[in-house]
């Protein structure tokens, strides 16, 4: 049974095209993916992200439990600070990628992917101390993202706040119309912006407030092209339970000082690793690679495409692929077999786009 | 959605217009709208022979690639090379500037088996 976010009727009124994503009916586009993509790169857009999961982890053992559960270096975090990282299985595969918010020393919020939420919750509950509380607040929590180079004054005016007080990967609870909103200086587009959390009614009102002053919504289609250009991983593409953070080239989000689940297998795999590594590639032209296409060199398969799309910002096609380490040097010329022909591509550094 | 009366339509959302010995082919307004922003059109080679319902071209949108099938049999005599640089013409002008290719060696009576504009409009409802 696919679920609807609290903004579903708004998407319908806006004429959005809806798709099933992670068990949710979500807007893939309103006006068009390219227009929404460009509007986010040049102006600002709002995104319905209510489908994502939020958990509260609390108690005197919460912090130590999280250090064992996550690769994230949470020790230095202060109240109002958040950090990205992974939850690994015993074989060092990624159960989920998530952001950990320190509300206070004994109270933390985890923001997880919609499609992995239930398995995350089971895993967390099975791996924390008996005295640690784990509460799924997803159903009563709404979330919208406001992203784009022109978002700052709009957010400041609507919420009546000064965003210079909230640095990147910091957050602050504010009061808006007598309701609490968590303003997080994070995002998934590579642009300046915030992610806003509150109760469902407040988020609905806030969403409408942005629409009323003319801010345009963007759907999951633009969210995907924006994140790909910015080199940000998408669970199920660049990350899954068979992929280690090291293979995904994301070791900067792994704190090896901590004794987290999966660490011994991760170290062993790193020691003996001869397999694949995540690379970015650019195609000479507009034809796109897609998830699952083979990467070939001299007619031999050397890898597999994780994500691929036409890039509206670069006006050519880009993608990520897991490629045999020995063939993965920057500037290596590769072919992408799309089933009809071999597209010429070159391995390049991530990200594809940086403001 | 526009559905010009002077064209014939397929269930796969291609249109065809017979102009003497030549058939001009494209995709419908409904189809371009469903596909969303078109980013690339893989045009057939001039001289390629196709059967009715044979694979003629591939249209890529931001999200996916879709086959364009030949509404009738024929030989590709001309392709719309302007789409190489401006594939969005298929979105903006599906029945005019966004045409995909032309076929010769056709049997014009083959289009009798295709849908009229009214039939196609009922079909996509």
Short mmCIF file of C-alpha atoms in Angstrom, two decimals:
data_model
loop_
_atom_site.label_atom_id
_atom_site.label_comp_id
_atom_site.label_asym_id
_atom_site.label_seq_id
_atom_site.Cartn_x
_atom_site.Cartn_y
_atom_site.Cartn_z
CA UNK A 1 0.00 0.00 0.00
CA UNK A 2 1.63 3.24 -1.10
CA UNK A 3 1.44 6.10 1.37
CA UNK A 4 0.68 9.74 0.73
CA UNK A 5 2.48 12.64 2.37
CA UNK A 6 0.45 15.39 4.03
CA UNK A 7 1.15 17.55 0.96
CA UNK A 8 -0.44 15.08 -1.48
CA UNK A 9 -3.51 17.21 -2.23
CA UNK A 10 -1.27 20.22 -2.88
CA UNK A 11 0.73 18.18 -5.42
CA UNK A 12 -2.51 17.19 -7.13
CA UNK A 13 -3.70 20.80 -7.21
CA UNK A 14 -0.34 21.78 -8.71
CA UNK A 15 -0.77 19.17 -11.45
CA UNK A 16 2.21 17.09 -10.38
CA UNK A 17 2.99 13.74 -11.94
CA UNK A 18 3.11 11.24 -9.10
CA UNK A 19 5.25 8.10 -8.82
CA UNK A 20 5.82 5.42 -6.22
CA UNK A 21 9.11 6.09 -4.46
CA UNK A 22 10.14 4.04 -1.41
CA UNK A 23 6.51 3.12 -0.76
CA UNK A 24 5.26 6.71 -1.11
CA UNK A 25 3.31 8.48 -3.85
CA UNK A 26 5.66 11.37 -4.55
CA UNK A 27 5.74 14.17 -7.13
CA UNK A 28 8.37 13.35 -9.77
CA UNK A 29 7.73 16.64 -11.58
CA UNK A 30 5.33 19.58 -11.77
CA UNK A 31 6.31 21.82 -14.68
CA UNK A 32 9.18 19.68 -15.96
CA UNK A 33 12.39 18.23 -14.56
CA UNK A 34 14.75 20.52 -16.45
CA UNK A 35 12.81 23.69 -15.57
CA UNK A 36 12.69 22.67 -11.89
CA UNK A 37 16.36 21.74 -11.93
CA UNK A 38 17.36 25.09 -13.44
CA UNK A 39 15.07 26.99 -11.10
CA UNK A 40 16.86 25.39 -8.15
CA UNK A 41 20.31 26.18 -9.61
CA UNK A 42 19.38 29.79 -10.48
CA UNK A 43 16.66 30.81 -8.00
CA UNK A 44 15.08 28.62 -5.35
CA UNK A 45 12.68 25.69 -5.08
CA UNK A 46 10.76 23.89 -2.36
CA UNK A 47 10.69 20.11 -2.11
CA UNK A 48 8.29 17.80 -0.27
CA UNK A 49 10.56 15.47 1.70
CA UNK A 50 7.93 14.28 4.19
CA UNK A 51 8.53 10.68 3.12
CA UNK A 52 11.89 10.48 4.87
CA UNK A 53 12.12 8.88 8.31
CA UNK A 54 13.02 10.51 11.61
CA UNK A 55 13.94 8.65 14.81
CA UNK A 56 14.67 9.99 18.29
CA UNK A 57 17.38 8.10 20.16
CA UNK A 58 17.58 9.08 23.83
CA UNK A 59 18.97 8.13 27.18
CA UNK A 60 22.26 8.17 29.02
CA UNK A 61 23.64 5.42 26.77
CA UNK A 62 22.32 6.90 23.52
CA UNK A 63 25.61 8.48 22.49
CA UNK A 64 27.69 5.36 23.08
CA UNK A 65 25.06 3.28 21.30
CA UNK A 66 25.18 5.59 18.27
CA UNK A 67 28.98 5.42 18.20
CA UNK A 68 28.64 1.66 17.94
CA UNK A 69 25.80 1.85 15.38
CA UNK A 70 27.16 4.53 13.05
CA UNK A 71 30.39 5.33 11.21
CA UNK A 72 29.71 8.99 11.98
CA UNK A 73 32.17 10.83 14.21
CA UNK A 74 29.56 12.19 16.63
CA UNK A 75 31.92 12.69 19.60
CA UNK A 76 32.87 16.30 18.75
CA UNK A 77 29.32 17.39 17.89
CA UNK A 78 27.79 20.13 20.02
CA UNK A 79 24.07 20.77 20.56
CA UNK A 80 22.66 22.12 17.30
CA UNK A 81 25.17 20.33 15.09
CA UNK A 82 24.55 17.45 12.68
CA UNK A 83 26.70 15.12 10.61
CA UNK A 84 26.31 12.68 7.70
CA UNK A 85 27.39 9.03 7.95
CA UNK A 86 26.47 5.37 7.56
CA UNK A 87 24.97 2.47 9.41
CA UNK A 88 26.78 -0.72 8.39
CA UNK A 89 25.88 -4.39 8.56
CA UNK A 90 28.37 -6.93 9.90
CA UNK A 91 29.94 -7.34 6.44
CA UNK A 92 30.51 -3.55 6.28
CA UNK A 93 27.77 -3.08 3.66
CA UNK A 94 25.68 0.06 4.02
CA UNK A 95 22.28 -0.50 5.69
CA UNK A 96 21.54 3.19 5.21
CA UNK A 97 23.11 6.61 4.89
CA UNK A 98 21.73 9.14 7.33
CA UNK A 99 22.21 12.41 9.16
CA UNK A 100 22.65 12.42 12.94
CA UNK A 101 21.42 15.52 14.80
CA UNK A 102 22.63 16.22 18.33
CA UNK A 103 19.63 17.70 20.15
CA UNK A 104 21.51 17.37 23.44
CA UNK A 105 24.03 15.03 25.04
CA UNK A 106 21.33 12.42 25.71
CA UNK A 107 18.93 13.09 22.85
CA UNK A 108 19.65 12.61 19.15
CA UNK A 109 17.63 12.59 15.93
CA UNK A 110 18.42 10.34 12.98
CA UNK A 111 17.08 11.22 9.53
CA UNK A 112 16.92 8.15 7.30
CA UNK A 113 15.75 7.15 3.82
CA UNK A 114 12.06 6.33 3.27
CA UNK A 115 12.68 2.98 1.58
CA UNK A 116 14.98 1.71 4.32
CA UNK A 117 13.14 3.11 7.32
CA UNK A 118 11.60 -0.11 8.64
CA UNK A 119 14.80 -2.19 8.38
CA UNK A 120 16.75 0.69 9.94
CA UNK A 121 14.38 0.79 12.88
CA UNK A 122 14.61 -2.97 13.42
CA UNK A 123 18.39 -2.88 13.21
CA UNK A 124 18.67 0.05 15.62
CA UNK A 125 16.25 -1.50 18.14
CA UNK A 126 18.20 -4.75 18.00
CA UNK A 127 21.52 -3.01 18.59
CA UNK A 128 21.01 -0.43 21.34
CA UNK A 129 21.23 -0.83 25.11
CA UNK A 130 17.99 -1.76 26.88
CA UNK A 131 17.83 1.65 28.59
CA UNK A 132 18.07 3.59 25.31
CA UNK A 133 14.77 4.88 23.92
CA UNK A 134 14.16 4.57 20.17
CA UNK A 135 11.09 6.43 18.90
CA UNK A 136 9.93 6.61 15.31
CA UNK A 137 8.50 10.13 14.91
CA UNK A 138 8.19 9.93 11.10
CA UNK A 139 4.37 9.84 10.98
CA UNK A 140 3.95 13.05 12.94
CA UNK A 141 6.96 14.81 11.40
CA UNK A 142 6.80 16.80 8.18
CA UNK A 143 9.86 17.95 6.23
CA UNK A 144 10.33 20.36 3.35
CA UNK A 145 13.58 21.48 1.78
CA UNK A 146 14.13 25.01 0.51
CA UNK A 147 17.13 25.11 -1.79
CA UNK A 148 18.74 27.51 -4.22
CA UNK A 149 21.11 30.49 -4.39
CA UNK A 150 18.24 32.92 -3.84
CA UNK A 151 16.64 30.97 -1.00
CA UNK A 152 18.29 32.74 1.90
CA UNK A 153 16.39 36.08 1.99
CA UNK A 154 13.12 34.28 1.30
CA UNK A 155 13.63 31.84 4.19
CA UNK A 156 14.77 34.67 6.48
CA UNK A 157 11.71 36.72 5.70
CA UNK A 158 9.13 33.97 6.02
CA UNK A 159 10.59 32.48 9.20
CA UNK A 160 11.79 35.82 10.59
CA UNK A 161 15.28 34.50 11.35
CA UNK A 162 18.89 35.44 10.65
CA UNK A 163 20.52 32.54 8.79
CA UNK A 164 24.03 33.85 9.42
CA UNK A 165 23.53 32.32 12.88
CA UNK A 166 23.17 28.84 11.41
CA UNK A 167 26.30 27.54 9.72
CA UNK A 168 26.48 24.60 7.30
CA UNK A 169 25.52 21.33 9.04
CA UNK A 170 24.12 23.22 12.04
CA UNK A 171 20.49 23.51 13.01
CA UNK A 172 18.30 25.59 15.28
CA UNK A 173 14.82 25.27 16.71
CA UNK A 174 12.76 28.38 16.06
CA UNK A 175 9.19 29.40 16.86
CA UNK A 176 6.92 30.23 13.90
CA UNK A 177 3.25 31.02 14.58
CA UNK A 178 3.65 29.44 18.04
CA UNK A 179 4.96 26.19 16.55
CA UNK A 180 8.48 24.78 16.71
CA UNK A 181 10.36 24.38 13.45
CA UNK A 182 13.82 22.82 13.22
CA UNK A 183 15.84 24.76 10.65
CA UNK A 184 18.75 22.67 9.40
CA UNK A 185 21.41 24.18 7.11
CA UNK A 186 21.68 21.04 5.03
CA UNK A 187 20.39 19.84 1.68
CA UNK A 188 20.72 17.51 -1.27
CA UNK A 189 21.17 19.85 -4.23
CA UNK A 190 24.64 21.39 -3.96
CA UNK A 191 23.02 24.81 -3.40
CA UNK A 192 22.57 27.03 -0.37
CA UNK A 193 19.45 26.06 1.53
CA UNK A 194 17.73 24.54 4.51
CA UNK A 195 15.76 21.47 5.48
CA UNK A 196 12.77 22.30 7.68
CA UNK A 197 11.20 19.87 10.16
CA UNK A 198 8.00 20.37 12.12
CA UNK A 199 4.65 18.76 12.88
CA UNK A 200 2.50 17.90 9.86
CA UNK A 201 0.09 20.83 10.17
CA UNK A 202 2.87 23.39 10.51
CA UNK A 203 4.74 21.97 7.54
CA UNK A 204 1.54 22.08 5.46
CA UNK A 205 1.03 25.73 6.36
CA UNK A 206 4.69 26.54 5.72
CA UNK A 207 4.61 24.82 2.30
CA UNK A 208 1.55 26.86 1.33
CA UNK A 209 3.23 30.05 2.58
CA UNK A 210 6.16 29.49 0.24
CA UNK A 211 3.80 28.69 -2.67
CA UNK A 212 1.71 31.79 -1.96
CA UNK A 213 4.65 34.14 -2.40
CA UNK A 214 5.53 32.47 -5.70
CA UNK A 215 8.23 29.97 -4.76
CA UNK A 216 8.00 27.05 -7.18
CA UNK A 217 8.04 23.42 -6.11
CA UNK A 218 10.50 20.90 -7.54
CA UNK A 219 9.91 17.15 -7.70
CA UNK A 220 12.02 14.06 -7.14
CA UNK A 221 13.17 14.11 -10.78
CA UNK A 222 15.00 17.41 -10.31
CA UNK A 223 16.13 16.32 -6.84
CA UNK A 224 17.87 13.36 -8.48
CA UNK A 225 19.61 15.34 -11.25
CA UNK A 226 20.64 18.03 -8.73
CA UNK A 227 22.14 15.54 -6.30
CA UNK A 228 23.92 13.64 -9.08
CA UNK A 229 25.57 16.82 -10.40
CA UNK A 230 26.61 17.65 -6.83
CA UNK A 231 28.19 14.19 -6.49
CA UNK A 232 25.91 13.15 -3.62
CA UNK A 233 25.10 9.44 -3.27
CA UNK A 234 21.58 8.00 -3.52
CA UNK A 235 20.84 4.89 -1.48
CA UNK A 236 20.12 1.97 -3.82
CA UNK A 237 22.42 3.40 -6.48
CA UNK A 238 25.82 4.43 -5.04
CA UNK A 239 25.15 2.69 -1.70
CA UNK A 240 23.60 -0.63 -0.69
CA UNK A 241 24.17 -3.58 1.63
CA UNK A 242 26.76 -5.10 -0.74
CA UNK A 243 28.81 -1.90 -0.97
CA UNK A 244 31.24 -0.62 1.64
CA UNK A 245 31.81 3.11 2.24
CA UNK A 246 35.34 2.56 1.00
CA UNK A 247 34.11 1.19 -2.35
CA UNK A 248 31.76 4.18 -2.59
CA UNK A 249 34.71 6.52 -1.97
CA UNK A 250 33.05 7.97 1.12
CA UNK A 251 35.58 7.14 3.84
CA UNK A 252 35.58 10.79 4.94
CA UNK A 253 32.28 9.95 6.65
CA UNK A 254 33.77 7.01 8.53
CA UNK A 255 35.43 7.57 11.92
CA UNK A 256 37.90 4.71 12.34
CA UNK A 257 38.58 5.80 15.94
CA UNK A 258 35.16 4.43 16.88
CA UNK A 259 34.28 0.75 17.33
CA UNK A 260 31.24 0.74 15.06
CA UNK A 261 29.37 -2.32 13.75
CA UNK A 262 31.03 -3.63 10.61
CA UNK A 263 34.41 -2.03 11.33
CA UNK A 264 36.46 -5.24 11.43
CA UNK A 265 35.04 -6.42 8.11
CA UNK A 266 35.54 -2.96 6.65
CA UNK A 267 39.21 -2.93 7.65
CA UNK A 268 39.73 -6.43 6.33
CA UNK A 269 38.07 -5.59 3.02
CA UNK A 270 40.15 -2.43 2.70
CA UNK A 271 43.31 -4.44 3.33
CA UNK A 272 42.50 -7.06 0.71
CA UNK A 273 40.40 -4.97 -1.64
CA UNK A 274 41.11 -5.43 -5.30
CA UNK A 275 37.52 -4.99 -6.46
CA UNK A 276 35.55 -2.01 -7.57
CA UNK A 277 35.49 1.67 -6.71
CA UNK A 278 32.97 4.42 -7.41
CA UNK A 279 33.92 6.80 -10.23
CA UNK A 280 32.26 9.71 -11.95
CA UNK A 281 32.08 9.79 -15.72
CA UNK A 282 31.06 12.21 -18.40
CA UNK A 283 29.60 11.10 -21.72
CA UNK A 284 30.50 12.89 -24.95
CA UNK A 285 26.98 13.96 -25.81
CA UNK A 286 23.43 14.03 -24.51
CA UNK A 287 22.64 10.32 -24.56
CA UNK A 288 22.39 9.03 -20.99
CA UNK A 289 23.74 5.99 -19.20
CA UNK A 290 21.30 4.29 -16.83
CA UNK A 291 21.61 2.25 -13.66
CA UNK A 292 22.82 -1.27 -14.53
CA UNK A 293 24.46 -0.49 -17.89
CA UNK A 294 27.86 -2.16 -18.31
CA UNK A 295 31.10 -0.18 -18.39
CA UNK A 296 33.47 -1.56 -21.01
CA UNK A 297 37.09 -1.08 -22.02
CA UNK A 298 38.33 -2.91 -25.13
CA UNK A 299 35.06 -4.87 -25.24
CA UNK A 300 35.65 -6.23 -21.72
CA UNK A 301 33.20 -5.42 -18.93
CA UNK A 302 35.06 -3.51 -16.20
CA UNK A 303 32.16 -2.06 -14.24
CA UNK A 304 28.52 -1.17 -13.85
CA UNK A 305 26.67 2.14 -13.91
CA UNK A 306 25.20 3.22 -10.55
CA UNK A 307 23.47 6.45 -11.66
CA UNK A 308 23.21 8.16 -15.01
CA UNK A 309 21.33 11.11 -16.41
CA UNK A 310 21.41 14.01 -18.75
CA UNK A 311 22.84 16.93 -16.77
CA UNK A 312 20.86 20.12 -17.36
CA UNK A 313 23.64 22.28 -15.89
CA UNK A 314 26.47 20.76 -17.96
CA UNK A 315 24.26 20.14 -21.02
CA UNK A 316 25.76 16.67 -21.46
CA UNK A 317 25.31 13.31 -19.82
CA UNK A 318 26.99 12.29 -16.57
CA UNK A 319 26.94 9.36 -14.25
CA UNK A 320 28.59 7.28 -11.56
CA UNK A 321 29.82 3.71 -11.92
CA UNK A 322 31.56 1.06 -9.89
CA UNK A 323 34.67 0.26 -11.90
CA UNK A 324 37.52 -2.20 -11.48
CA UNK A 325 40.09 -0.33 -9.40
CA UNK A 326 42.92 -1.02 -11.83
CA UNK A 327 40.96 0.67 -14.62
CA UNK A 328 39.61 3.57 -12.60
CA UNK A 329 42.21 6.32 -13.07
CA UNK A 330 40.94 9.81 -13.81
CA UNK A 331 40.80 10.55 -17.57
CA UNK A 332 40.49 6.86 -18.47
CA UNK A 333 38.35 6.51 -21.59
CA UNK A 334 35.53 4.04 -21.07
CA UNK A 335 32.49 2.85 -22.98
CA UNK A 336 28.95 2.61 -21.64
CA UNK A 337 26.95 -0.22 -23.21
CA UNK A 338 23.33 0.98 -23.29
CA UNK A 339 22.15 -2.21 -24.98
CA UNK A 340 22.08 -0.62 -28.44
CA UNK A 341 25.50 0.93 -28.74
CA UNK A 342 28.63 1.87 -26.84
CA UNK A 343 28.66 5.47 -25.64
CA UNK A 344 32.08 7.12 -25.32
CA UNK A 345 32.78 8.42 -21.82
CA UNK A 346 35.67 9.59 -19.67
CA UNK A 347 36.26 9.04 -15.96
CA UNK A 348 36.32 12.38 -14.16
CA UNK A 349 36.46 13.60 -10.58
CA UNK A 350 33.31 14.07 -8.51
CA UNK A 351 31.47 16.33 -8.03
CA UNK A 352 30.36 17.35 -11.53
CA UNK A 353 29.07 20.66 -10.21
CA UNK A 354 30.23 22.86 -7.37
CA UNK A 355 28.94 26.31 -6.64
CA UNK B 1 -3.44 18.16 -25.70
CA UNK B 2 -3.62 18.72 -29.42
CA UNK B 3 -4.46 15.97 -31.93
CA UNK B 4 -4.49 17.27 -35.51
CA UNK B 5 -7.19 15.80 -37.75
CA UNK B 6 -4.92 15.35 -40.78
CA UNK B 7 -2.73 12.72 -39.08
CA UNK B 8 -3.08 9.03 -38.28
CA UNK B 9 -2.11 7.63 -34.91
CA UNK B 10 -0.76 4.42 -33.36
CA UNK B 11 -1.40 2.82 -29.98
CA UNK B 12 2.28 3.47 -29.23
CA UNK B 13 1.63 7.21 -29.62
CA UNK B 14 3.36 7.85 -32.93
CA UNK B 15 1.71 9.94 -35.63
CA UNK B 16 2.13 9.60 -39.39
CA UNK B 17 1.25 11.93 -42.22
CA UNK B 18 1.20 10.78 -45.83
CA UNK B 19 2.57 13.35 -48.24
CA UNK B 20 2.47 11.77 -51.73
CA UNK B 21 5.08 8.98 -51.78
CA UNK B 22 6.41 9.90 -48.37
CA UNK B 23 5.34 9.22 -44.78
CA UNK B 24 6.38 11.71 -42.10
CA UNK B 25 6.58 10.36 -38.57
CA UNK B 26 6.71 11.80 -35.08
CA UNK B 27 5.34 11.30 -31.59
CA UNK B 28 2.09 12.75 -30.30
CA UNK B 29 1.57 15.72 -28.00
CA UNK B 30 0.25 13.26 -25.41
CA UNK B 31 3.43 11.17 -25.72
CA UNK B 32 5.82 14.09 -25.37
CA UNK B 33 3.89 15.27 -22.35
CA UNK B 34 4.07 11.84 -20.74
CA UNK B 35 7.80 11.52 -21.44
CA UNK B 36 8.66 14.92 -20.01
CA UNK B 37 11.78 16.85 -21.02
CA UNK B 38 13.30 15.12 -24.03
CA UNK B 39 17.08 15.20 -23.89
CA UNK B 40 18.14 13.06 -26.85
CA UNK B 41 16.70 11.48 -29.98
CA UNK B 42 18.59 8.53 -31.44
CA UNK B 43 17.66 8.94 -35.10
CA UNK B 44 17.65 6.00 -37.51
CA UNK B 45 20.19 5.75 -40.33
CA UNK B 46 18.99 7.01 -43.70
CA UNK B 47 18.40 3.92 -45.85
CA UNK B 48 17.29 1.75 -42.94
CA UNK B 49 14.38 -0.54 -43.86
CA UNK B 50 11.69 -1.01 -41.23
CA UNK B 51 8.62 -3.16 -40.88
CA UNK B 52 5.43 -1.81 -39.34
CA UNK B 53 5.94 -1.81 -35.54
CA UNK B 54 9.68 -2.26 -36.06
CA UNK B 55 12.09 -0.20 -33.94
CA UNK B 56 12.65 3.12 -35.67
CA UNK B 57 14.23 5.50 -33.14
CA UNK B 58 14.83 5.91 -29.43
CA UNK B 59 13.77 8.96 -27.46
CA UNK B 60 15.43 9.72 -24.16
CA UNK B 61 13.92 11.88 -21.47
CA UNK B 62 15.62 12.84 -18.22
CA UNK B 63 14.24 9.71 -16.58
CA UNK B 64 14.12 7.01 -19.28
CA UNK B 65 14.63 5.83 -22.86
CA UNK B 66 11.62 4.84 -25.01
CA UNK B 67 11.40 3.09 -28.37
CA UNK B 68 9.69 4.79 -31.28
CA UNK B 69 8.08 2.21 -33.56
CA UNK B 70 7.39 2.56 -37.28
CA UNK B 71 3.63 3.09 -37.84
CA UNK B 72 3.98 1.54 -41.32
CA UNK B 73 6.71 -0.26 -43.27
CA UNK B 74 9.16 1.69 -45.39
CA UNK B 75 12.72 2.92 -45.92
CA UNK B 76 14.10 5.88 -43.97
CA UNK B 77 14.67 8.64 -46.52
CA UNK B 78 15.36 11.62 -44.27
CA UNK B 79 15.84 12.30 -40.57
CA UNK B 80 15.35 15.48 -38.57
CA UNK B 81 18.98 16.29 -37.77
CA UNK B 82 17.95 19.51 -36.02
CA UNK B 83 16.92 17.30 -33.09
CA UNK B 84 20.60 16.52 -32.40
CA UNK B 85 21.04 20.00 -30.97
CA UNK B 86 17.46 20.75 -30.06
CA UNK B 87 15.68 17.57 -28.95
CA UNK B 88 13.31 19.79 -26.95
CA UNK B 89 11.59 20.58 -30.28
CA UNK B 90 9.80 17.23 -29.79
CA UNK B 91 8.29 18.75 -26.62
CA UNK B 92 7.65 22.19 -28.03
CA UNK B 93 6.42 21.27 -31.50
CA UNK B 94 5.63 17.53 -31.72
CA UNK B 95 3.70 17.79 -35.01
CA UNK B 96 5.89 20.33 -36.83
CA UNK B 97 9.54 21.05 -35.96
CA UNK B 98 9.70 17.94 -33.77
CA UNK B 99 9.11 15.41 -36.59
CA UNK B 100 11.50 12.47 -36.38
CA UNK B 101 11.95 10.95 -39.84
CA UNK B 102 10.47 10.34 -43.26
CA UNK B 103 9.87 7.00 -44.97
CA UNK B 104 9.73 6.11 -48.66
CA UNK B 105 8.83 2.76 -50.31
CA UNK B 106 5.55 2.92 -48.44
CA UNK B 107 2.14 1.43 -49.02
CA UNK B 108 -0.07 4.41 -48.18
CA UNK B 109 -3.09 2.15 -47.65
CA UNK B 110 -1.35 0.77 -44.53
CA UNK B 111 -2.40 3.89 -42.62
CA UNK B 112 -6.03 2.79 -43.01
CA UNK B 113 -5.41 0.41 -40.15
CA UNK B 114 -4.29 3.24 -37.84
CA UNK B 115 -6.40 5.47 -35.62
CA UNK B 116 -8.04 8.73 -36.64
CA UNK B 117 -7.61 11.80 -34.42
CA UNK B 118 -11.00 11.13 -32.81
CA UNK B 119 -10.15 7.47 -32.19
CA UNK B 120 -6.77 8.41 -30.71
CA UNK B 121 -8.31 10.99 -28.40
CA UNK B 122 -10.75 8.38 -27.15
CA UNK B 123 -7.85 5.90 -26.78
CA UNK B 124 -5.77 8.16 -24.52
CA UNK B 125 -8.70 9.22 -22.35
#
